[in-house]
XYZ file of C-alpha atoms in Angstrom:
133
model
C -164.199 84.008 -20.482
C -165.168 87.630 -22.541
C -168.573 88.559 -23.376
C -169.640 90.234 -25.978
C -170.907 93.535 -26.069
C -173.660 92.385 -28.101
C -173.443 88.745 -25.538
C -174.125 91.968 -22.721
C -177.300 93.849 -24.974
C -178.792 91.208 -25.254
C -178.761 90.119 -21.599
C -179.257 93.445 -20.547
C -182.151 93.438 -23.369
C -183.636 90.062 -21.219
C -183.399 91.144 -17.573
C -185.531 94.512 -18.678
C -188.149 92.962 -20.032
C -187.903 89.426 -17.332
C -188.515 92.432 -14.986
C -191.867 93.751 -16.809
C -189.871 97.195 -17.743
C -191.608 96.601 -21.415
C -195.044 95.447 -20.782
C -195.914 97.836 -22.503
C -193.906 99.765 -25.600
C -191.282 102.643 -24.532
C -190.766 105.593 -26.898
C -187.341 105.678 -27.832
C -186.970 109.642 -26.262
C -188.530 108.107 -22.848
C -185.286 105.681 -23.509
C -182.711 108.635 -23.499
C -184.538 110.468 -20.582
C -183.785 107.132 -18.747
C -180.176 106.654 -19.884
C -180.156 111.206 -18.932
C -181.423 110.317 -15.078
C -179.090 108.384 -15.180
C -176.555 110.374 -15.584
C -177.888 112.717 -13.600
C -178.279 110.672 -10.742
C -173.716 110.210 -11.176
C -173.577 113.768 -11.068
C -175.830 114.161 -7.610
C -173.360 111.989 -6.046
C -170.327 113.834 -8.099
C -171.576 117.448 -6.533
C -172.577 115.868 -2.365
C -168.876 115.046 -2.292
C -168.433 111.850 -3.812
C -165.344 110.766 -4.644
C -165.557 109.145 -8.922
C -164.694 105.635 -7.488
C -166.439 105.446 -4.628
C -169.040 102.735 -3.959
C -170.659 101.907 -0.991
C -173.980 98.760 -0.446
C -177.193 99.520 0.937
C -178.489 96.911 2.048
C -182.303 96.401 3.941
C -182.623 93.835 6.920
C -185.776 93.739 9.022
C -187.599 96.082 7.181
C -183.946 99.135 7.781
C -181.606 100.582 5.472
C -178.479 99.320 6.566
C -175.292 101.657 4.831
C -172.203 99.649 4.164
C -168.490 99.653 2.489
C -169.655 95.563 2.110
C -170.931 93.730 -0.752
C -172.683 91.008 1.082
C -173.525 91.479 5.408
C -174.450 89.198 7.049
C -177.446 89.262 9.271
C -177.855 88.870 12.969
C -179.842 85.328 12.374
C -177.149 84.246 9.810
C -178.765 85.144 6.481
C -175.980 86.648 3.875
C -178.033 89.912 1.990
C -176.577 91.179 -1.231
C -176.403 94.477 -1.122
C -178.192 96.911 -3.484
C -174.489 98.883 -5.608
C -174.507 102.875 -4.696
C -171.832 105.590 -6.753
C -171.209 107.569 -9.443
C -169.291 103.448 -11.036
C -172.997 101.742 -10.342
C -174.889 105.120 -11.895
C -172.526 104.510 -14.498
C -172.656 100.983 -14.670
C -176.945 101.687 -14.621
C -176.338 104.444 -18.145
C -175.148 101.627 -19.955
C -177.363 98.616 -19.114
C -180.165 101.465 -20.561
C -178.195 102.157 -23.244
C -178.361 97.899 -24.053
C -181.193 97.956 -23.077
C -182.490 100.205 -26.311
C -179.649 98.258 -28.034
C -181.906 94.955 -27.608
C -185.520 96.587 -28.121
C -184.121 98.377 -31.568
C -181.788 95.697 -32.848
C -179.029 97.816 -32.839
C -174.897 96.972 -33.547
C -173.982 98.419 -31.131
C -170.640 96.874 -30.728
C -170.556 96.622 -34.161
C -171.318 100.670 -33.364
C -168.451 100.712 -31.575
C -165.935 100.326 -33.511
C -166.633 102.048 -36.688
C -167.167 105.475 -34.450
C -163.819 104.965 -32.343
C -162.089 104.471 -35.693
C -163.722 107.214 -37.114
C -163.579 109.884 -33.827
C -158.939 108.154 -33.943
C -158.758 110.639 -37.555
C -159.955 113.060 -35.875
C -157.434 116.540 -35.469
C -157.328 116.766 -31.680
C -159.641 118.932 -30.129
C -161.868 119.430 -33.253
C -164.612 121.445 -33.137
C -163.230 124.416 -31.328
C -165.823 123.570 -28.589
C -164.429 124.793 -25.075
C -166.375 122.176 -23.004
């Protein structure tokens, strides 16, 4: 079963609330800055030579940081530890999650907004606006 964009918006915002990120209201500017910070982290990974598809995981085991290509690793005691996803795909996911959280906070129908914008963009001329980059 596939979740709708608006369902993901509700889940992302509910998780942020549950994790204490909304104990005090945040300004819209702060939310945009946080989205931007995730884009900057993706750029930094790229500047460090990581490929856009490269993923690795950071595991904390006995107070030490262990880097692995595996999402789960087993400790010496047999405990299975899930790692924190890292890399450009993870940073891009963070951008989307922060957008979802902001949309949840402001009750934005993101699914509708995306459909409307994509329909409009389909009517635009090639490389509209005359910009080089």
